[in-house]
Coordinates of N, CA, C and O in Angstrom, one line a residue:
I29 N 44.1 -42.4 -151.4 CA 43.7 -43.6 -150.6 C 42.3 -44.0 -151.0 O 41.4 -43.2 -150.8
N30 N 42.1 -45.2 -151.4 CA 40.8 -45.6 -151.8 C 40.0 -46.2 -150.5 O 40.6 -46.4 -149.5
A31 N 38.7 -46.3 -150.7 CA 37.9 -46.7 -149.6 C 38.2 -48.1 -149.1 O 38.1 -48.4 -147.9
E32 N 38.6 -49.0 -150.0 CA 38.9 -50.4 -149.6 C 40.1 -50.5 -148.7 O 40.1 -51.1 -147.7
Y33 N 41.1 -49.7 -149.1 CA 42.4 -49.7 -148.3 C 42.1 -49.1 -146.9 O 42.5 -49.6 -145.9
M34 N 41.3 -48.0 -146.9 CA 41.0 -47.4 -145.6 C 40.2 -48.3 -144.7 O 40.4 -48.4 -143.5
G35 N 39.2 -49.0 -145.3 CA 38.5 -50.0 -144.5 C 39.4 -51.1 -144.0 O 39.2 -51.5 -142.8
H36 N 40.3 -51.6 -144.7 CA 41.3 -52.6 -144.3 C 42.1 -52.0 -143.1 O 42.3 -52.7 -142.1
F37 N 42.6 -50.8 -143.3 CA 43.4 -50.2 -142.3 C 42.6 -50.1 -141.0 O 43.1 -50.4 -139.9
L38 N 41.4 -49.6 -141.0 CA 40.6 -49.4 -139.8 C 40.3 -50.8 -139.2 O 40.4 -50.9 -137.9
S39 N 40.0 -51.8 -140.0 CA 39.7 -53.1 -139.4 C 40.9 -53.7 -138.8 O 40.8 -54.4 -137.7
V40 N 42.1 -53.6 -139.4 CA 43.3 -54.2 -138.8 C 43.8 -53.5 -137.6 O 44.1 -54.1 -136.6
Y41 N 43.8 -52.1 -137.6 CA 44.5 -51.4 -136.5 C 43.5 -50.9 -135.4 O 44.0 -50.6 -134.4
F42 N 42.2 -50.9 -135.7 CA 41.4 -50.4 -134.6 C 40.4 -51.4 -134.1 O 40.0 -51.3 -132.9
F43 N 40.0 -52.4 -134.8 CA 39.0 -53.3 -134.4 C 39.5 -54.8 -134.2 O 38.7 -55.6 -133.7
S44 N 40.7 -55.1 -134.5 CA 41.2 -56.4 -134.3 C 42.1 -56.4 -133.1 O 42.7 -55.4 -132.8
P45 N 42.2 -57.6 -132.4 CA 43.1 -57.6 -131.3 C 44.6 -57.3 -131.7 O 44.9 -57.7 -132.9
P46 N 45.4 -56.8 -130.8 CA 46.8 -56.6 -131.2 C 47.5 -57.9 -131.6 O 47.3 -58.9 -130.9
R47 N 48.2 -57.8 -132.6 CA 49.0 -59.0 -133.1 C 50.2 -59.2 -132.2 O 50.8 -58.2 -131.7
P48 N 50.6 -60.4 -132.0 CA 51.8 -60.6 -131.1 C 53.0 -60.0 -131.8 O 53.3 -60.1 -133.0
C49 N 53.7 -59.3 -131.0 CA 54.9 -58.6 -131.4 C 56.0 -58.7 -130.3 O 55.6 -59.0 -129.2
R50 N 57.2 -58.5 -130.6 CA 58.2 -58.6 -129.6 C 58.2 -57.5 -128.6 O 58.9 -57.5 -127.7
G51 N 57.4 -56.5 -128.8 CA 57.2 -55.4 -127.9 C 57.5 -54.1 -128.5 O 58.1 -54.0 -129.6
M52 N 57.1 -53.1 -127.9 CA 57.2 -51.7 -128.4 C 58.7 -51.3 -128.5 O 59.1 -50.7 -129.4
E53 N 59.5 -51.7 -127.5 CA 60.9 -51.3 -127.5 C 61.6 -51.9 -128.7 O 62.4 -51.3 -129.3
D54 N 61.3 -53.2 -129.0 CA 62.0 -53.8 -130.2 C 61.5 -53.2 -131.5 O 62.3 -53.0 -132.4
A55 N 60.2 -52.8 -131.6 CA 59.7 -52.2 -132.8 C 60.4 -50.8 -132.9 O 60.8 -50.4 -134.0
L56 N 60.6 -50.1 -131.8 CA 61.2 -48.8 -131.9 C 62.7 -48.9 -132.3 O 63.2 -48.1 -133.1
Y57 N 63.3 -49.9 -131.8 CA 64.7 -50.2 -132.1 C 64.9 -50.5 -133.6 O 65.8 -49.9 -134.2
S58 N 64.0 -51.3 -134.1 CA 64.1 -51.6 -135.6 C 63.9 -50.4 -136.4 O 64.5 -50.2 -137.5
L59 N 63.0 -49.5 -136.0 CA 62.8 -48.2 -136.7 C 64.0 -47.3 -136.6 O 64.4 -46.7 -137.6
R60 N 64.7 -47.3 -135.5 CA 65.9 -46.5 -135.4 C 67.0 -47.0 -136.2 O 67.7 -46.3 -136.9
V61 N 67.2 -48.4 -136.3 CA 68.2 -49.0 -137.1 C 67.9 -48.6 -138.6 O 68.8 -48.3 -139.3
L62 N 66.7 -48.7 -139.0 CA 66.3 -48.4 -140.4 C 66.6 -46.9 -140.7 O 67.0 -46.6 -141.8
A63 N 66.3 -46.1 -139.7 CA 66.5 -44.6 -140.0 C 68.0 -44.3 -140.2 O 68.3 -43.3 -140.8
T64 N 68.9 -45.0 -139.5 CA 70.3 -44.7 -139.6 C 71.0 -45.5 -140.7 O 72.2 -45.3 -140.8
S65 N 70.4 -46.4 -141.4 CA 71.1 -47.2 -142.4 C 70.6 -46.9 -143.8 O 69.6 -46.2 -143.9
N66 N 71.3 -47.4 -144.7 CA 70.9 -47.2 -146.1 C 69.8 -48.2 -146.4 O 70.1 -49.4 -146.6
T67 N 68.5 -47.8 -146.5 CA 67.4 -48.7 -146.6 C 66.7 -48.5 -147.9 O 66.7 -47.4 -148.5
T68 N 65.9 -49.5 -148.3 CA 65.0 -49.4 -149.4 C 63.5 -49.5 -148.9 O 63.3 -49.8 -147.7
A69 N 62.6 -49.3 -149.7 CA 61.2 -49.4 -149.3 C 60.8 -50.8 -148.9 O 60.0 -51.0 -148.0
N70 N 61.5 -51.8 -149.5 CA 61.2 -53.2 -149.1 C 61.6 -53.5 -147.7 O 61.0 -54.4 -147.1
S71 N 62.6 -52.8 -147.1 CA 62.9 -53.1 -145.7 C 62.2 -52.2 -144.7 O 62.1 -52.5 -143.6
V72 N 61.8 -51.0 -145.2 CA 61.1 -50.1 -144.3 C 59.7 -50.5 -144.0 O 59.2 -50.4 -142.8
L73 N 59.0 -51.0 -145.0 CA 57.6 -51.3 -144.8 C 57.4 -52.4 -143.8 O 56.5 -52.3 -142.9
P74 N 58.1 -53.5 -143.7 CA 57.9 -54.5 -142.7 C 58.2 -54.0 -141.3 O 57.5 -54.3 -140.3
A75 N 59.2 -53.1 -141.1 CA 59.5 -52.5 -139.8 C 58.4 -51.6 -139.4 O 58.0 -51.6 -138.3
L76 N 57.9 -50.8 -140.3 CA 56.8 -49.9 -140.0 C 55.5 -50.7 -139.7 O 54.8 -50.3 -138.8
S77 N 55.3 -51.8 -140.4 CA 54.1 -52.6 -140.1 C 54.3 -53.2 -138.7 O 53.3 -53.3 -138.0
A78 N 55.4 -53.7 -138.4 CA 55.6 -54.3 -137.0 C 55.4 -53.2 -136.0 O 54.8 -53.5 -134.9
Y79 N 55.9 -52.0 -136.2 CA 55.7 -50.9 -135.3 C 54.2 -50.6 -135.1 O 53.8 -50.5 -134.0
L80 N 53.5 -50.5 -136.2 CA 52.0 -50.2 -136.1 C 51.3 -51.4 -135.4 O 50.3 -51.1 -134.7
Q81 N 51.7 -52.6 -135.6 CA 51.1 -53.7 -134.9 C 51.4 -53.8 -133.5 O 50.7 -54.4 -132.7
A82 N 52.5 -53.2 -133.0 CA 52.9 -53.2 -131.6 C 52.0 -52.3 -130.8 O 52.0 -52.4 -129.6
I83 N 51.4 -51.4 -131.5 CA 50.5 -50.4 -130.8 C 49.1 -51.0 -130.7 O 48.5 -51.5 -131.6
D84 N 48.6 -50.9 -129.5 CA 47.2 -51.4 -129.2 C 46.3 -50.2 -129.5 O 46.0 -49.4 -128.7
W85 N 45.8 -50.2 -130.7 CA 44.9 -49.1 -131.2 C 43.5 -49.1 -130.5 O 42.8 -48.2 -130.7
R86 N 43.2 -50.1 -129.7 CA 42.0 -50.2 -129.0 C 42.0 -49.4 -127.7 O 41.0 -49.3 -127.1
E87 N 43.1 -48.9 -127.3 CA 43.2 -48.2 -126.0 C 42.4 -46.9 -126.1 O 42.5 -46.2 -127.2
P88 N 41.6 -46.6 -125.1 CA 40.8 -45.4 -125.2 C 41.5 -44.1 -125.4 O 41.0 -43.3 -126.2
W89 N 42.7 -43.9 -124.9 CA 43.4 -42.7 -125.1 C 43.9 -42.5 -126.5 O 43.9 -41.4 -127.0
L90 N 44.3 -43.6 -127.1 CA 44.7 -43.6 -128.5 C 43.5 -43.3 -129.4 O 43.6 -42.5 -130.4
R91 N 42.4 -43.9 -129.1 CA 41.2 -43.6 -129.9 C 40.8 -42.1 -129.8 O 40.3 -41.5 -130.7
A92 N 40.9 -41.6 -128.6 CA 40.5 -40.2 -128.3 C 41.5 -39.3 -129.1 O 41.1 -38.3 -129.7
L93 N 42.8 -39.7 -129.1 CA 43.8 -38.9 -129.8 C 43.5 -38.9 -131.3 O 43.5 -37.8 -132.0
V94 N 43.1 -40.0 -131.9 CA 42.8 -40.1 -133.3 C 41.5 -39.3 -133.6 O 41.4 -38.6 -134.6
T95 N 40.6 -39.3 -132.7 CA 39.3 -38.6 -132.8 C 39.6 -37.1 -132.8 O 39.1 -36.3 -133.6
V96 N 40.5 -36.6 -131.9 CA 40.9 -35.2 -131.9 C 41.5 -34.8 -133.2 O 41.2 -33.7 -133.7
H97 N 42.4 -35.6 -133.7 CA 43.0 -35.3 -135.0 C 42.0 -35.2 -136.1 O 42.1 -34.3 -136.9
V98 N 41.1 -36.1 -136.2 CA 40.0 -36.1 -137.2 C 39.2 -34.8 -137.0 O 38.9 -34.1 -138.0
M99 N 38.8 -34.5 -135.8 CA 38.0 -33.3 -135.5 C 38.8 -32.0 -135.9 O 38.2 -31.1 -136.5
L100 N 40.1 -32.0 -135.7 CA 40.9 -30.8 -136.1 C 40.9 -30.7 -137.6 O 40.8 -29.6 -138.1
L101 N 41.0 -31.8 -138.3 CA 41.0 -31.8 -139.7 C 39.7 -31.3 -140.3 O 39.6 -30.5 -141.2
V102 N 38.6 -31.8 -139.7 CA 37.3 -31.4 -140.1 C 37.1 -29.9 -139.8 O 36.6 -29.1 -140.7
L103 N 37.5 -29.4 -138.7 CA 37.5 -28.0 -138.3 C 38.3 -27.2 -139.3 O 37.9 -26.1 -139.7
T104 N 39.4 -27.7 -139.7 CA 40.3 -27.0 -140.7 C 39.5 -26.8 -142.0 O 39.6 -25.7 -142.6
V105 N 38.9 -27.8 -142.5 CA 38.2 -27.7 -143.7 C 36.9 -26.8 -143.6 O 36.6 -26.0 -144.5
R106 N 36.2 -27.0 -142.5 CA 35.0 -26.2 -142.3 C 35.2 -24.7 -142.1 O 34.4 -23.9 -142.5
T107 N 36.4 -24.3 -141.6 CA 36.7 -22.9 -141.4 C 37.7 -22.3 -142.4 O 38.3 -21.3 -142.1
R108 N 37.8 -23.0 -143.6 CA 38.8 -22.6 -144.5 C 38.6 -21.1 -145.0 O 39.5 -20.6 -145.5
N109 N 37.4 -20.5 -144.9 CA 37.2 -19.1 -145.3 C 37.3 -18.1 -144.2 O 37.1 -16.9 -144.4
N110 N 37.6 -18.6 -143.0 CA 37.7 -17.7 -141.8 C 39.2 -17.6 -141.4 O 39.7 -18.4 -140.7
D111 N 39.8 -16.5 -141.9 CA 41.2 -16.3 -141.6 C 41.6 -16.2 -140.2 O 42.7 -16.8 -139.8
K112 N 40.8 -15.6 -139.4 CA 41.1 -15.5 -137.9 C 41.2 -16.8 -137.2 O 42.1 -17.1 -136.5
I113 N 40.2 -17.6 -137.5 CA 40.1 -19.0 -136.8 C 41.3 -19.8 -137.3 O 42.0 -20.5 -136.6
Q114 N 41.5 -19.7 -138.6 CA 42.6 -20.5 -139.2 C 44.0 -20.1 -138.6 O 44.8 -20.9 -138.3
M115 N 44.2 -18.8 -138.5 CA 45.5 -18.3 -137.9 C 45.6 -18.8 -136.5 O 46.7 -19.2 -136.0
F116 N 44.5 -18.7 -135.7 CA 44.5 -19.1 -134.3 C 44.9 -20.6 -134.2 O 45.7 -21.0 -133.4
M117 N 44.2 -21.4 -135.1 CA 44.5 -22.8 -135.1 C 45.9 -23.1 -135.5 O 46.6 -24.0 -134.8
F118 N 46.4 -22.4 -136.5 CA 47.8 -22.6 -136.9 C 48.8 -22.3 -135.8 O 49.7 -23.2 -135.5
L119 N 48.7 -21.2 -135.1 CA 49.6 -20.9 -134.0 C 49.4 -21.8 -132.9 O 50.4 -22.2 -132.2
S120 N 48.2 -22.2 -132.6 CA 48.0 -23.2 -131.5 C 48.6 -24.5 -131.8 O 49.2 -25.2 -130.9
L121 N 48.5 -25.0 -133.0 CA 49.1 -26.3 -133.4 C 50.7 -26.2 -133.3 O 51.3 -27.1 -132.8
L122 N 51.2 -25.0 -133.7 CA 52.7 -24.9 -133.6 C 53.1 -24.9 -132.1 O 54.2 -25.5 -131.8
V123 N 52.3 -24.3 -131.2 CA 52.7 -24.3 -129.8 C 52.6 -25.8 -129.3 O 53.5 -26.2 -128.6
L124 N 51.6 -26.5 -129.7 CA 51.5 -27.9 -129.3 C 52.7 -28.7 -129.8 O 53.2 -29.6 -129.0
I125 N 53.1 -28.5 -131.0 CA 54.2 -29.2 -131.6 C 55.5 -28.8 -130.8 O 56.3 -29.7 -130.6
L126 N 55.6 -27.6 -130.4 CA 56.8 -27.1 -129.7 C 56.8 -27.8 -128.3 O 57.9 -28.1 -127.9
W127 N 55.7 -28.1 -127.7 CA 55.7 -28.7 -126.4 C 55.7 -30.2 -126.4 O 55.6 -30.9 -125.4
T128 N 55.9 -30.8 -127.6 CA 55.9 -32.3 -127.7 C 57.0 -32.9 -126.9 O 56.7 -34.0 -126.2
S129 N 58.1 -32.4 -126.8 CA 59.2 -33.0 -126.1 C 58.9 -33.0 -124.6 O 59.1 -34.1 -123.9
S130 N 58.4 -31.9 -124.1 CA 58.0 -31.9 -122.6 C 56.9 -32.8 -122.4 O 56.8 -33.5 -121.3
L131 N 55.9 -32.9 -123.3 CA 54.8 -33.8 -123.1 C 55.2 -35.2 -123.1 O 54.7 -36.0 -122.3
N132 N 56.2 -35.6 -124.0 CA 56.7 -36.9 -124.0 C 57.4 -37.3 -122.7 O 57.2 -38.4 -122.2
Q133 N 58.1 -36.4 -122.1 CA 58.8 -36.7 -120.9 C 57.7 -36.9 -119.8 O 57.8 -37.8 -119.0
L134 N 56.7 -36.0 -119.7 CA 55.7 -36.1 -118.7 C 54.9 -37.4 -118.9 O 54.7 -38.2 -117.9
L135 N 54.5 -37.8 -120.1 CA 53.7 -39.0 -120.3 C 54.6 -40.2 -120.1 O 54.1 -41.3 -119.7
G136 N 55.9 -40.1 -120.4 CA 56.8 -41.2 -120.2 C 56.9 -41.6 -118.7 O 57.1 -42.7 -118.3
R137 N 56.8 -40.6 -117.8 CA 56.9 -40.8 -116.4 C 55.6 -41.4 -115.8 O 55.6 -42.1 -114.8
H138 N 54.5 -41.1 -116.5 CA 53.2 -41.5 -115.9 C 52.3 -42.3 -116.8 O 51.1 -42.3 -116.8
W139 N 53.0 -43.1 -117.7 CA 52.2 -43.9 -118.7 C 51.4 -45.0 -118.0 O 50.4 -45.4 -118.6
Q140 N 51.7 -45.4 -116.8 CA 50.9 -46.5 -116.2 C 49.5 -46.0 -115.8 O 48.6 -46.8 -115.7
L141 N 49.3 -44.7 -115.7 CA 48.0 -44.2 -115.4 C 46.9 -44.3 -116.5 O 45.7 -44.3 -116.3
F142 N 47.4 -44.4 -117.8 CA 46.5 -44.4 -118.9 C 46.8 -45.4 -120.0 O 45.9 -45.6 -120.9
A143 N 47.9 -46.0 -120.0 CA 48.3 -46.9 -121.1 C 48.7 -48.3 -120.6 O 49.0 -48.5 -119.4
A144 N 48.6 -49.3 -121.5 CA 48.9 -50.7 -121.1 C 50.4 -51.0 -121.3 O 50.9 -52.0 -120.7
Q145 N 51.1 -50.2 -122.1 CA 52.5 -50.4 -122.3 C 53.2 -49.1 -122.4 O 52.6 -48.1 -122.7
P146 N 54.5 -49.1 -122.2 CA 55.3 -47.8 -122.2 C 55.6 -47.4 -123.6 O 56.6 -47.8 -124.2
Y147 N 54.7 -46.6 -124.2 CA 54.9 -46.1 -125.6 C 55.9 -45.0 -125.7 O 56.5 -44.8 -126.7
F148 N 56.1 -44.2 -124.6 CA 56.9 -43.0 -124.7 C 58.4 -43.2 -124.5 O 58.8 -43.2 -123.3
D149 N 59.1 -43.4 -125.6 CA 60.6 -43.6 -125.5 C 61.3 -42.3 -125.3 O 60.7 -41.2 -125.6
P150 N 62.5 -42.3 -124.8 CA 63.3 -41.1 -124.6 C 63.5 -40.2 -125.9 O 63.6 -39.0 -125.8
R151 N 63.6 -40.9 -127.0 CA 63.8 -40.1 -128.3 C 62.6 -39.5 -128.9 O 62.6 -38.8 -129.8
G152 N 61.4 -39.9 -128.4 CA 60.2 -39.3 -128.8 C 59.6 -39.9 -130.1 O 58.9 -39.2 -130.8
V153 N 60.0 -41.1 -130.5 CA 59.6 -41.6 -131.8 C 58.1 -41.8 -131.8 O 57.4 -41.4 -132.8
F154 N 57.5 -42.4 -130.8 CA 56.1 -42.7 -130.7 C 55.3 -41.4 -130.8 O 54.3 -41.3 -131.6
I155 N 55.6 -40.5 -129.9 CA 54.8 -39.2 -129.8 C 54.9 -38.4 -131.1 O 54.0 -37.7 -131.5
S156 N 56.1 -38.5 -131.7 CA 56.3 -37.8 -133.0 C 55.4 -38.4 -134.1 O 54.8 -37.7 -134.9
G157 N 55.2 -39.7 -134.0 CA 54.4 -40.4 -135.1 C 52.9 -40.2 -134.9 O 52.2 -39.9 -135.8
V158 N 52.4 -40.3 -133.6 CA 51.0 -40.3 -133.4 C 50.5 -39.0 -133.0 O 49.3 -38.7 -133.0
F159 N 51.3 -38.1 -132.5 CA 50.9 -36.8 -132.0 C 51.3 -35.6 -132.9 O 50.5 -34.9 -133.5
S160 N 52.6 -35.5 -133.1 CA 53.2 -34.4 -133.9 C 53.0 -34.5 -135.4 O 52.7 -33.4 -136.0
T161 N 53.1 -35.6 -135.9 CA 53.0 -35.7 -137.4 C 51.6 -35.3 -137.9 O 51.5 -34.5 -138.8
P162 N 50.5 -35.9 -137.3 CA 49.2 -35.4 -137.7 C 49.0 -33.9 -137.5 O 48.4 -33.2 -138.4
L163 N 49.5 -33.4 -136.4 CA 49.4 -31.9 -136.2 C 50.2 -31.1 -137.2 O 49.8 -30.1 -137.7
L164 N 51.4 -31.6 -137.6 CA 52.2 -31.0 -138.7 C 51.5 -31.0 -140.0 O 51.5 -30.0 -140.7
V165 N 50.8 -32.1 -140.3 CA 50.1 -32.2 -141.6 C 48.9 -31.2 -141.6 O 48.7 -30.4 -142.6
I166 N 48.2 -31.1 -140.5 CA 47.1 -30.1 -140.4 C 47.6 -28.7 -140.4 O 47.0 -27.8 -141.1
A167 N 48.7 -28.4 -139.7 CA 49.3 -27.1 -139.8 C 49.8 -26.7 -141.2 O 49.6 -25.6 -141.6
F168 N 50.3 -27.7 -141.9 CA 50.7 -27.4 -143.3 C 49.5 -27.1 -144.1 O 49.5 -26.2 -145.0
L169 N 48.4 -27.8 -144.0 CA 47.2 -27.5 -144.7 C 46.7 -26.1 -144.3 O 46.2 -25.4 -145.2
L170 N 46.7 -25.8 -143.1 CA 46.3 -24.4 -142.7 C 47.2 -23.4 -143.3 O 46.7 -22.4 -143.8
L171 N 48.5 -23.6 -143.3 CA 49.4 -22.7 -144.0 C 49.1 -22.5 -145.4 O 49.1 -21.4 -145.9
V172 N 48.9 -23.6 -146.1 CA 48.6 -23.5 -147.6 C 47.3 -22.7 -147.8 O 47.2 -21.9 -148.7
N173 N 46.3 -23.0 -146.9 CA 45.0 -22.3 -147.1 C 45.2 -20.8 -146.8 O 44.6 -19.9 -147.5
I174 N 45.9 -20.4 -145.7 CA 46.2 -19.0 -145.4 C 46.9 -18.3 -146.5 O 46.5 -17.2 -146.9
M175 N 47.9 -19.0 -147.1 CA 48.6 -18.4 -148.2 C 47.7 -18.2 -149.5 O 47.7 -17.2 -150.2
A176 N 46.8 -19.2 -149.7 CA 45.9 -19.1 -150.8 C 44.9 -18.0 -150.6 O 44.6 -17.2 -151.6
N177 N 44.4 -17.8 -149.4 CA 43.5 -16.7 -149.1 C 44.1 -15.4 -149.2 O 43.5 -14.4 -149.7
T178 N 45.4 -15.3 -148.8 CA 46.1 -14.0 -148.9 C 46.4 -13.7 -150.4 O 46.2 -12.5 -150.8
A179 N 46.7 -14.7 -151.2 CA 46.9 -14.5 -152.6 C 45.6 -14.0 -153.3 O 45.6 -13.1 -154.1
N180 N 44.5 -14.6 -152.9 CA 43.2 -14.2 -153.4 C 42.9 -12.7 -153.1 O 42.3 -12.0 -153.9
I181 N 43.2 -12.3 -151.9 CA 43.0 -10.9 -151.5 C 43.8 -10.0 -152.3 O 43.3 -9.0 -152.8
F182 N 45.1 -10.3 -152.5 CA 45.9 -9.5 -153.4 C 45.5 -9.4 -154.8 O 45.5 -8.4 -155.4
L183 N 45.0 -10.6 -155.3 CA 44.6 -10.6 -156.7 C 43.3 -9.8 -156.8 O 43.0 -9.2 -157.9
G184 N 42.4 -9.8 -155.8 CA 41.2 -9.0 -155.8 C 41.5 -7.5 -155.7 O 40.7 -6.7 -156.3
M185 N 42.6 -7.1 -155.1 CA 43.0 -5.7 -155.0 C 43.6 -5.2 -156.3 O 43.5 -4.0 -156.6
R186 N 44.1 -6.1 -157.1 CA 44.9 -5.6 -158.3 C 44.0 -4.9 -159.3 O 44.4 -3.8 -159.8
P187 N 42.8 -5.4 -159.7 CA 42.0 -4.6 -160.6 C 41.6 -3.2 -160.1 O 41.6 -2.2 -160.9
A188 N 41.3 -3.1 -158.8 CA 41.0 -1.7 -158.3 C 42.3 -0.8 -158.3 O 42.1 0.4 -158.6
Y189 N 43.4 -1.4 -158.1 CA 44.7 -0.6 -158.2 C 44.9 -0.1 -159.6 O 45.3 1.0 -159.8
Q190 N 44.7 -1.1 -160.6 CA 44.9 -0.7 -162.0 C 43.9 0.3 -162.4 O 44.2 1.3 -163.2
L191 N 42.7 0.2 -162.0 CA 41.6 1.2 -162.3 C 42.0 2.5 -161.8 O 41.8 3.6 -162.4
N192 N 42.5 2.6 -160.6 CA 42.8 3.8 -159.9 C 44.0 4.5 -160.6 O 44.0 5.7 -160.8
N193 N 45.0 3.7 -161.1 CA 46.2 4.2 -161.8 C 45.8 4.8 -163.1 O 46.4 5.8 -163.6
T194 N 44.9 4.1 -163.9 CA 44.6 4.5 -165.2 C 43.8 5.8 -165.2 O 43.9 6.7 -166.1
S195 N 42.9 6.0 -164.2 CA 42.1 7.2 -164.1 C 42.9 8.4 -163.7 O 42.6 9.5 -164.1
T196 N 44.0 8.3 -162.9 CA 44.8 9.4 -162.6 C 45.9 9.7 -163.7 O 46.3 10.8 -163.8
A197 N 46.2 8.7 -164.6 CA 47.2 9.0 -165.6 C 46.5 9.8 -166.8 O 47.3 10.4 -167.5
V198 N 45.3 9.7 -167.0 CA 44.6 10.4 -168.1 C 44.4 11.9 -167.9 O 44.6 12.6 -167.1

């Protein structure tokens, strides 16, 4: 992703007023229809764009959620050499992802307390997109890093193992 595209994304979805849309329910319905039909990229992009435009990205709780995701990503990168912190983060993210359905039901019942429109549908499309998917991406990055660190440990042990075997064989 280049900087120009990212600047456009931020200006359109975070700093401009929400564009008129038929509503969150209609946007979710169009996404569900696309998911169950034989679609091409040409038909998915307009529906995804309408869905993103139906979300008021200026709401404080959405900005806080995006901030938390960015902070988790930065923490993931900053702690890439600390296996204990990475494993704790990985397991914590998996627990959060596991609780997404319960969280969706709870937030669906009490959305009037913090949101301007009912984002939380019974199928969990919204919470999956803005909560679970970023957490899954970060968890995947953590998993890849944990596996790479483990492979480096094993590769570091190999010369010592070979040296030990050659000295006992002579």
